[in-house]
Amino acid sequence: SHNLGVIIIDPDGALPEHMDQSNGLLHSEVWGISEDSRGQIWLGTRAGINIYDPIKQEIKALTPAILKSENYRGFQGQIYPTIKEYEKDKYLIDGIHGFTIIDRSIYEMTRYCTDQWIALAIRDFLRDDEGKFWMATGRGFAVYTPTLNQMKFIPRFSSQMPGNLARGIVDDGLGHYWVATNRGLLVINP
């Protein structure tokens, strides 16, 4: 929503419940929502991330201070739209400068590519068998190789990229990655 929080609907319950900054969220502007393998709901807001546990009926907060490293050159009003569990208890959270991986199994959080301006969000990603992250971003399409600490872009407005925004990525299981852009498809043979 835009400054209206979220509505929680229990299909077996009576009326929907409204949750916003006044009753637990870090901010009422919610840009991303994802359910993890534990059944917890991750909410990316303008002021950080809330994790709602429907079983315990409690909400936790990951503030920008927790999510940023000391050398992070972010700015106030960070938006966290993409929160995705790519493996059990391992999450990727996007950021304007780089992204964060949280490994809940060992209580570790690591920031990557803090000097890279990914801007306009990582809209979608997948992780291949070699551990590379293939990312649809607002700057085009990017591949991050953790072992080399290297980010490569197929930039927007280039001859290889049919649009200026990469919106989603799908592995077809036949050796191709299909990237949806705002002006057509990009097919990659990794």
PDB file of C-alpha atoms in Angstrom, residues 172 176-179 185-189:
ATOM      1  CA  ASP A 172      12.502 -22.747 -17.639  1.00  0.00           C
ATOM      2  CA  HIS A 176      17.350 -20.751 -20.260  1.00  0.00           C
ATOM      3  CA  TYR A 177      16.540 -17.828 -18.013  1.00  0.00           C
ATOM      4  CA  TRP A 178      13.636 -15.693 -19.230  1.00  0.00           C
ATOM      5  CA  VAL A 179      13.777 -12.071 -18.107  1.00  0.00           C
ATOM      6  CA  LEU A 185      11.690 -10.643 -23.151  1.00  0.00           C
ATOM      7  CA  LEU A 186      15.401 -11.241 -22.739  1.00  0.00           C
ATOM      8  CA  VAL A 187      16.420 -14.898 -22.995  1.00  0.00           C
ATOM      9  CA  ILE A 188      19.737 -15.841 -21.372  1.00  0.00           C
ATOM     10  CA  ASN A 189      21.620 -19.119 -21.767  1.00  0.00           C
TER      11      ASN A 189
END
